Coordinates of C-alpha atoms in Angstrom, one line a residue:
M11 CA -69.1 -214.1 159.5
L12 CA -68.2 -210.6 157.6
E13 CA -70.7 -207.7 158.6
E14 CA -70.9 -204.5 156.7
K15 CA -70.3 -202.0 159.3
R16 CA -69.6 -198.8 157.2
T17 CA -72.2 -199.0 154.3
G18 CA -73.1 -195.3 154.6
N19 CA -76.2 -195.7 157.4
N20 CA -74.6 -192.9 159.9
R21 CA -74.6 -190.2 157.2
N22 CA -77.8 -188.8 157.9
N23 CA -77.5 -189.1 161.4
G24 CA -77.7 -185.7 163.5
E25 CA -75.0 -184.9 166.3
I26 CA -74.6 -182.5 168.7
V27 CA -70.6 -181.1 168.1
S28 CA -68.9 -178.2 168.9
L29 CA -66.8 -177.0 166.0
D30 CA -64.0 -176.1 168.4
E31 CA -63.4 -179.6 169.7
L32 CA -63.1 -181.1 165.8
V33 CA -60.1 -178.9 164.8
P34 CA -56.9 -180.7 166.7
K35 CA -55.1 -179.1 169.4
F36 CA -52.0 -178.1 168.0
H37 CA -53.0 -177.4 164.7
M38 CA -51.4 -175.1 162.8
L39 CA -54.2 -172.6 162.2
R40 CA -54.8 -172.2 166.0
K41 CA -50.8 -171.0 166.6
I42 CA -51.5 -168.3 164.2
D43 CA -54.8 -167.4 165.2
R44 CA -53.4 -166.8 168.8
A45 CA -50.6 -164.8 167.5
I46 CA -52.3 -162.3 165.5
D47 CA -54.4 -159.8 167.0
W48 CA -57.0 -159.4 164.2
R49 CA -58.8 -157.0 165.4
K50 CA -56.0 -154.6 164.5
I51 CA -57.1 -154.6 160.7
Y52 CA -60.4 -153.1 161.5
P53 CA -59.0 -150.0 161.5
I54 CA -56.7 -149.7 158.9
V55 CA -59.6 -150.5 156.3
E56 CA -62.5 -148.9 158.3
S57 CA -62.3 -146.0 155.7
K58 CA -63.5 -147.9 153.1
Y59 CA -66.8 -149.1 154.6
S60 CA -70.1 -147.4 154.8
K61 CA -72.2 -147.4 157.9
I62 CA -75.3 -147.3 155.7
G63 CA -76.6 -149.9 153.2
R64 CA -76.9 -153.9 153.9
P65 CA -73.6 -155.8 155.9
S66 CA -70.6 -156.3 154.5
V67 CA -68.6 -159.6 154.4
D68 CA -66.1 -159.1 157.5
P69 CA -62.9 -158.0 156.5
V70 CA -60.5 -159.8 158.7
V71 CA -62.5 -162.8 157.2
L72 CA -61.4 -162.1 153.5
V73 CA -58.2 -161.3 154.9
K74 CA -58.0 -165.1 155.9
M75 CA -59.3 -166.5 153.7
V76 CA -56.5 -165.1 151.1
M77 CA -54.0 -166.4 153.9
L78 CA -55.6 -169.9 153.4
Q79 CA -54.9 -169.5 149.7
H80 CA -51.1 -168.7 150.5
L81 CA -50.3 -170.9 153.4
Y82 CA -51.3 -173.9 151.5
G83 CA -50.8 -173.3 148.1
I84 CA -54.3 -173.4 146.6
R85 CA -54.4 -172.4 143.0
S86 CA -56.8 -169.9 142.5
L87 CA -59.5 -168.1 145.4
R88 CA -62.6 -170.5 143.8
Q89 CA -60.9 -173.3 144.7
T90 CA -59.8 -171.7 147.8
V91 CA -63.3 -171.4 148.6
A92 CA -64.3 -174.8 147.7
E93 CA -61.4 -176.4 150.0
I94 CA -63.4 -174.1 152.6
E95 CA -66.7 -175.4 152.6
V96 CA -65.4 -179.0 153.4
N97 CA -62.5 -178.2 155.7
V98 CA -63.1 -178.1 159.5
A99 CA -60.1 -176.2 160.2
Y100 CA -60.6 -173.7 157.4
R101 CA -64.2 -172.9 158.7
W102 CA -62.9 -172.7 162.4
F103 CA -60.2 -170.6 161.2
I104 CA -62.6 -167.7 159.3
G105 CA -64.8 -168.0 162.2
Y106 CA -67.8 -170.2 159.8
G107 CA -70.0 -172.5 161.9
L108 CA -70.5 -176.0 159.9
T109 CA -73.7 -174.9 158.0
E110 CA -72.7 -171.0 157.0
R111 CA -72.6 -170.5 153.7
I112 CA -68.9 -169.4 152.6
P113 CA -68.6 -166.0 151.0
H114 CA -68.2 -166.4 147.0
F115 CA -65.0 -165.8 145.6
S116 CA -65.8 -163.1 143.5
T117 CA -66.6 -161.2 146.6
I118 CA -62.8 -161.2 147.7
S119 CA -61.4 -160.7 144.5
Y120 CA -64.0 -157.4 144.1
N121 CA -62.7 -156.4 147.5
F122 CA -58.8 -157.2 146.8
L123 CA -59.3 -155.2 143.6
H124 CA -61.2 -152.4 144.1
R125 CA -62.2 -151.8 147.6
F126 CA -58.0 -152.2 149.7
D127 CA -55.5 -150.4 148.0
S128 CA -51.4 -150.9 147.7
E129 CA -50.9 -148.8 151.4
M130 CA -53.6 -151.1 153.1
F131 CA -52.0 -154.4 151.6
E132 CA -48.3 -152.9 153.3
E133 CA -50.2 -152.1 156.2
I134 CA -52.1 -155.5 156.9
F135 CA -48.6 -157.1 155.9
T136 CA -46.7 -154.8 158.0
L137 CA -49.1 -155.9 160.5
V138 CA -49.1 -159.7 160.6
L139 CA -45.2 -159.5 160.2
N140 CA -45.0 -157.5 163.5
E141 CA -47.6 -160.0 164.9
G142 CA -45.2 -162.7 163.8
I143 CA -42.1 -160.8 165.6
D144 CA -43.8 -160.2 168.6
S145 CA -44.7 -163.8 169.3
G146 CA -40.8 -164.8 168.5
Y147 CA -41.7 -166.9 165.4
V148 CA -39.4 -164.8 163.2
K149 CA -35.7 -164.9 163.3
P150 CA -34.1 -162.1 161.3
E151 CA -30.5 -163.3 162.3
V152 CA -29.9 -164.8 158.8
I153 CA -31.7 -163.4 155.8
F154 CA -32.3 -165.5 152.3
V155 CA -32.9 -163.1 149.1
D156 CA -34.1 -164.3 145.6
S157 CA -36.4 -163.3 142.9
T158 CA -38.9 -165.1 140.4
H159 CA -40.4 -163.8 137.3
I160 CA -44.3 -163.0 137.2
K161 CA -45.3 -163.0 133.6
A162 CA -47.3 -159.9 132.8
N163 CA -50.8 -160.0 131.1
A164 CA -49.7 -158.0 128.2
N165 CA -49.1 -159.5 124.7
R166 CA -45.6 -159.2 123.5
K167 CA -46.2 -158.4 120.0
K168 CA -47.7 -155.1 121.3
Q169 CA -44.5 -152.9 121.7
M170 CA -42.6 -149.9 120.8
K171 CA -38.7 -149.3 120.9
V172 CA -38.5 -145.9 123.4
H173 CA -35.5 -144.0 124.1
V174 CA -34.7 -143.5 127.7
P175 CA -32.1 -142.0 130.0
K176 CA -29.8 -144.8 131.4
A177 CA -30.2 -145.7 134.9
V178 CA -27.9 -144.3 137.4
R179 CA -26.1 -146.7 139.8
T180 CA -26.7 -146.2 143.3
Y181 CA -23.0 -146.5 143.9
E182 CA -21.9 -144.5 141.1
E183 CA -20.4 -141.4 142.7
Q184 CA -18.2 -143.9 145.4
L185 CA -16.9 -145.9 142.7
H186 CA -15.6 -142.8 140.5
K187 CA -14.2 -141.7 143.7
E188 CA -12.1 -144.5 144.3
I189 CA -11.3 -145.2 140.7
D190 CA -9.7 -141.5 140.7
E191 CA -7.3 -142.6 144.2
D192 CA -6.4 -145.8 142.7
R193 CA -5.1 -143.8 139.3
D194 CA -3.3 -141.7 141.8
E195 CA -1.9 -144.3 143.4
H196 CA -0.7 -146.0 140.4
G197 CA 0.6 -142.9 138.9
K198 CA -1.9 -142.5 136.3
K199 CA -4.1 -138.9 135.7
P200 CA -7.6 -138.5 137.0
L201 CA -10.2 -139.6 134.6
K202 CA -11.6 -136.9 132.7
E203 CA -15.2 -136.1 133.8
K204 CA -18.1 -137.1 131.3
E205 CA -20.5 -134.3 129.8
E206 CA -23.4 -133.4 132.1
E207 CA -25.5 -134.5 129.0
E208 CA -27.6 -137.9 130.0
E209 CA -26.8 -141.2 128.3
I210 CA -29.5 -142.6 126.1
V211 CA -30.3 -146.2 125.9
E212 CA -33.0 -147.8 123.6
K213 CA -35.6 -150.3 125.6
T214 CA -38.5 -152.3 124.1
V215 CA -41.8 -151.4 126.2
S216 CA -45.1 -152.7 126.0
T217 CA -48.3 -150.7 125.1
T218 CA -50.4 -152.9 127.2
D219 CA -48.6 -152.6 130.5
P220 CA -45.8 -150.3 130.2
E221 CA -44.7 -150.9 133.6
S222 CA -43.4 -154.5 132.8
G223 CA -40.5 -155.4 131.2
M224 CA -39.0 -157.7 128.2
F225 CA -37.6 -160.9 129.7
H226 CA -35.9 -163.6 128.2
K227 CA -33.5 -166.1 130.0
G228 CA -32.1 -169.1 128.3
E229 CA -34.6 -171.3 126.5
H230 CA -37.4 -168.9 127.9
Q231 CA -39.7 -167.6 125.3
K232 CA -39.4 -163.7 125.4
C233 CA -42.3 -161.7 127.2
F234 CA -43.0 -159.1 129.5
A235 CA -42.8 -159.7 133.2
Y236 CA -42.1 -158.1 136.9
E237 CA -39.5 -159.2 138.8
A238 CA -40.4 -159.8 142.4
Q239 CA -37.8 -160.2 144.8
T240 CA -38.2 -161.7 148.4
A241 CA -36.2 -161.3 151.6
C242 CA -37.3 -164.3 154.3
D243 CA -35.9 -165.3 157.3
K244 CA -35.1 -169.5 158.1
N245 CA -38.7 -169.6 159.5
N246 CA -39.7 -168.9 155.6
F247 CA -41.5 -165.6 156.9
V248 CA -41.4 -163.1 154.1
L249 CA -39.7 -160.2 155.5
D250 CA -40.2 -157.6 152.7
V251 CA -40.6 -157.6 148.9
T252 CA -39.8 -155.2 146.0
V253 CA -41.4 -155.8 142.4
V254 CA -39.7 -154.3 139.4
P255 CA -39.6 -154.6 135.6
G256 CA -38.5 -157.8 134.2
N257 CA -35.8 -156.7 132.2
I258 CA -33.7 -155.5 135.3
H259 CA -30.9 -157.8 136.7
D260 CA -31.1 -158.7 140.2
S261 CA -27.8 -157.2 141.4
V262 CA -29.3 -154.3 140.2
S263 CA -32.6 -154.4 142.2
F264 CA -31.0 -155.8 145.1
D265 CA -30.0 -152.1 147.0
A266 CA -34.1 -151.0 147.0
L267 CA -34.7 -154.4 148.9
Y268 CA -31.4 -154.6 151.0
D269 CA -32.5 -150.9 152.5
K270 CA -35.8 -151.8 153.3
V271 CA -35.0 -154.7 155.6
T272 CA -32.3 -153.5 156.8
E273 CA -33.9 -150.6 157.9
R274 CA -36.5 -153.0 160.1
F275 CA -34.5 -155.0 161.0
P276 CA -31.0 -153.9 161.9
K277 CA -29.9 -156.9 163.9
I278 CA -29.5 -158.9 160.6
E279 CA -26.1 -161.1 160.8
V280 CA -25.7 -163.0 157.4
V281 CA -27.2 -162.2 154.0
T282 CA -27.4 -165.5 152.1
V283 CA -28.1 -164.8 148.3
D284 CA -27.7 -166.8 145.0
A285 CA -24.6 -166.5 142.6
G286 CA -26.5 -163.7 140.7
Y287 CA -25.9 -161.6 143.2
K288 CA -22.2 -162.4 144.0
T289 CA -20.9 -158.7 142.1
P290 CA -17.8 -156.5 143.7
W291 CA -20.6 -153.8 145.1
I292 CA -23.0 -156.6 146.8
C293 CA -20.2 -157.8 148.7
K294 CA -18.5 -154.9 149.7
R295 CA -21.7 -153.2 151.3
I296 CA -22.5 -156.3 153.2
I297 CA -19.0 -156.5 154.6
D298 CA -18.6 -152.8 155.0
D299 CA -22.4 -152.9 157.1
G300 CA -20.7 -155.7 159.5
R301 CA -22.3 -158.3 158.2
I302 CA -21.6 -161.7 156.2
P303 CA -22.3 -162.5 152.9
S304 CA -23.2 -166.0 152.2
M305 CA -22.5 -166.9 148.6
P306 CA -22.3 -170.1 146.8
Y307 CA -19.9 -170.9 144.2
K308 CA -20.2 -169.1 140.5
R309 CA -19.2 -170.8 137.2
P310 CA -16.6 -169.2 135.4
M311 CA -18.2 -167.7 132.7
T312 CA -15.6 -168.2 129.7
K313 CA -15.7 -169.6 126.2
K314 CA -15.0 -173.2 125.7
G315 CA -11.8 -173.9 125.1
F316 CA -10.1 -171.1 126.7
F317 CA -8.4 -170.6 130.0
K318 CA -10.4 -169.9 132.8
K319 CA -10.1 -166.6 134.9
Y320 CA -8.8 -168.2 138.4
E321 CA -5.9 -170.0 135.8
Y322 CA -4.5 -166.3 135.8
I323 CA -3.0 -166.1 139.2
Y324 CA -3.0 -162.4 140.6
D325 CA 0.5 -161.9 142.7
E326 CA -0.9 -158.9 145.6
Y327 CA 2.7 -158.0 146.7
Y328 CA 3.8 -157.1 142.8
D329 CA 0.4 -156.6 141.5
C330 CA 0.6 -158.1 138.7
Y331 CA -1.0 -161.3 136.7
I332 CA 0.5 -164.7 135.8
C333 CA -0.9 -166.1 132.9
P334 CA -0.5 -170.0 132.4
N335 CA 2.2 -169.9 130.8
D336 CA 4.1 -168.5 133.9
K337 CA 4.3 -165.1 131.7
I338 CA 3.7 -161.9 133.8
L339 CA 0.7 -159.4 133.2
S340 CA 1.7 -155.8 134.6
Y341 CA -0.7 -153.4 135.1
S342 CA -1.9 -150.7 132.6
T343 CA -4.7 -148.5 133.8
T344 CA -7.7 -148.6 135.4
N345 CA -10.9 -147.9 133.4
R346 CA -14.1 -145.8 134.2
D347 CA -15.9 -149.0 135.0
G348 CA -13.9 -149.4 137.7
Y349 CA -11.6 -152.4 136.6
R350 CA -8.3 -152.6 136.7
E351 CA -6.4 -153.7 133.1
Y352 CA -3.1 -155.9 133.2
K353 CA -1.7 -156.6 129.9
R354 CA 1.4 -158.0 128.3
N355 CA 3.5 -156.7 125.1
P356 CA 1.4 -157.9 122.1
C357 CA 4.7 -159.1 120.4
D358 CA 5.5 -161.5 123.5
C359 CA 2.0 -162.6 123.5
A360 CA 1.8 -163.4 119.6
K361 CA 5.1 -165.5 119.9
C362 CA 3.4 -167.8 122.7
D363 CA 2.2 -171.5 121.9
K364 CA -1.1 -171.0 124.0
I365 CA -2.4 -167.7 122.8
S366 CA -5.1 -169.7 120.9
Q367 CA -6.2 -170.8 124.4
C368 CA -5.9 -167.1 125.5
T369 CA -7.4 -164.7 123.4
E370 CA -9.1 -164.2 120.0
S371 CA -7.9 -160.1 119.8
Q372 CA -6.8 -159.2 116.6
C373 CA -3.7 -157.4 118.1
K374 CA -2.7 -160.7 120.2
Q375 CA -2.9 -159.4 123.7
K376 CA -4.4 -160.7 126.7
I377 CA -6.0 -158.1 128.7
V378 CA -7.1 -159.3 132.6
P379 CA -9.7 -157.7 134.1
R380 CA -9.6 -156.7 138.0
H381 CA -12.3 -154.6 139.5
I382 CA -11.1 -152.2 142.6
W383 CA -13.1 -154.2 144.8
E384 CA -12.3 -157.7 143.9
H385 CA -10.9 -158.4 147.4
Y386 CA -14.3 -158.3 148.5
I387 CA -15.4 -161.2 146.4
A388 CA -12.1 -162.9 147.5
Q389 CA -13.4 -162.5 151.3
A390 CA -16.9 -163.8 150.3
E391 CA -14.8 -166.9 148.7
D392 CA -12.8 -167.2 151.9
I393 CA -16.2 -167.6 153.7
R394 CA -17.5 -170.2 151.5
H395 CA -14.3 -172.2 152.3
T396 CA -14.1 -171.7 155.9
P397 CA -15.2 -175.0 158.0
G398 CA -16.4 -174.2 161.5
E399 CA -19.5 -174.8 163.5
K400 CA -23.2 -174.1 162.3
K401 CA -24.2 -170.8 164.7
P402 CA -22.3 -167.8 164.1
T403 CA -21.0 -165.7 166.9
P404 CA -21.4 -162.0 167.9
C405 CA -17.7 -161.5 167.9
A406 CA -17.8 -163.4 164.5
V407 CA -20.0 -160.3 162.8
K408 CA -18.0 -157.5 164.1
Q409 CA -14.9 -158.9 163.0
L410 CA -14.4 -159.5 159.3
S411 CA -11.4 -162.1 160.2
G412 CA -13.8 -164.8 161.9
Y413 CA -16.2 -164.7 158.6
L414 CA -19.0 -167.2 158.4
P415 CA -19.0 -169.7 155.3
M416 CA -21.6 -171.4 153.5
Q417 CA -21.9 -174.8 153.2
R418 CA -24.7 -176.4 151.0
K419 CA -26.5 -179.6 152.6
N420 CA -30.2 -180.6 152.6
T421 CA -31.5 -176.8 153.7
P422 CA -30.9 -173.5 150.9
C423 CA -27.9 -172.9 152.9
V424 CA -25.9 -173.8 156.3
I425 CA -23.8 -170.8 158.1
L426 CA -20.8 -171.9 159.7
R427 CA -18.1 -170.0 161.7
T428 CA -14.6 -170.2 162.6
E429 CA -13.4 -169.2 166.4
V430 CA -11.5 -165.8 166.5

């Protein structure tokens, strides 16, 4: 005979129970609570609290509640409070009993918007990160860098055109020096110095949020946005973040984040990025620092029906290119952007039966550009194709002959090495 055992008759029974006993022994929140000394937060926020008046919500509780939201991907603070009310482990983590009233979500919002400033956020972030390092959870030998766009709270129709000085690249001076050296090696005169007047460019600026930037990619609708660029380790710990306007390319904003991360973690061995960062300067900077760039394949950005860049073979010994029709393109000059230009006589090109697949130039002359730092990209490609073991060795990091290649599997990337 079937008995009704669970019909809700025990719901109103009172029991004496310890909250600590209800949380599993190996729960992730127990590990986090052991790893972080939460008392260190009080000196950071002490100046923002008055010694008189009604007791305020413990600032550690506010930090823990926001941490729960991000750890478990809860979509809002309102929902976070609702989850904490019914989750025993969450209550245990913030130090509230089973019947205690959880702080209202607006209390959290108010404190983080009006009481705590950006410097405090930075200090608390650094504190938590350092605690993770001291506990052995952070592994910064291999870092992963990527960015995401965050839509700004600004109407895209409320905009104006402004003329501002063009941003100077961090490596501009070094590039110009090496351009002059390259031109001298090829028997060319140094480039004439530009006038000291700043180059002016036109930009679209939001009248609501002038610090944001107009973002448009692919089929996405144009909008004002910010770009948050993040570096993390293989255990998904965020090591540092930079925020720039949304109209700045990843490769341009890379330097600021790279400087901050490498200053904090000088023992970084491998820098893993996506194809958007695969530029001559970034490859050069990482390799010259004695680190290993781990980069994926970058698809050639060539018009459909035309020869790809890799179909023009570079002969390093004779410093020339060989086109798909086995003709030689000789060195012509090195321009201000750092690209060597390789050309063929336009009369010869005009007679070629493959000219329609080669160039649309009115003068019927094919020009193949090659950056003076192109060999750094070639080294990054060599790393990508070199088979080997999974773990890098110190000697492989220091000696560029033992680069670590990257191979895509189930994880974002797997770092390999070859014996030196």
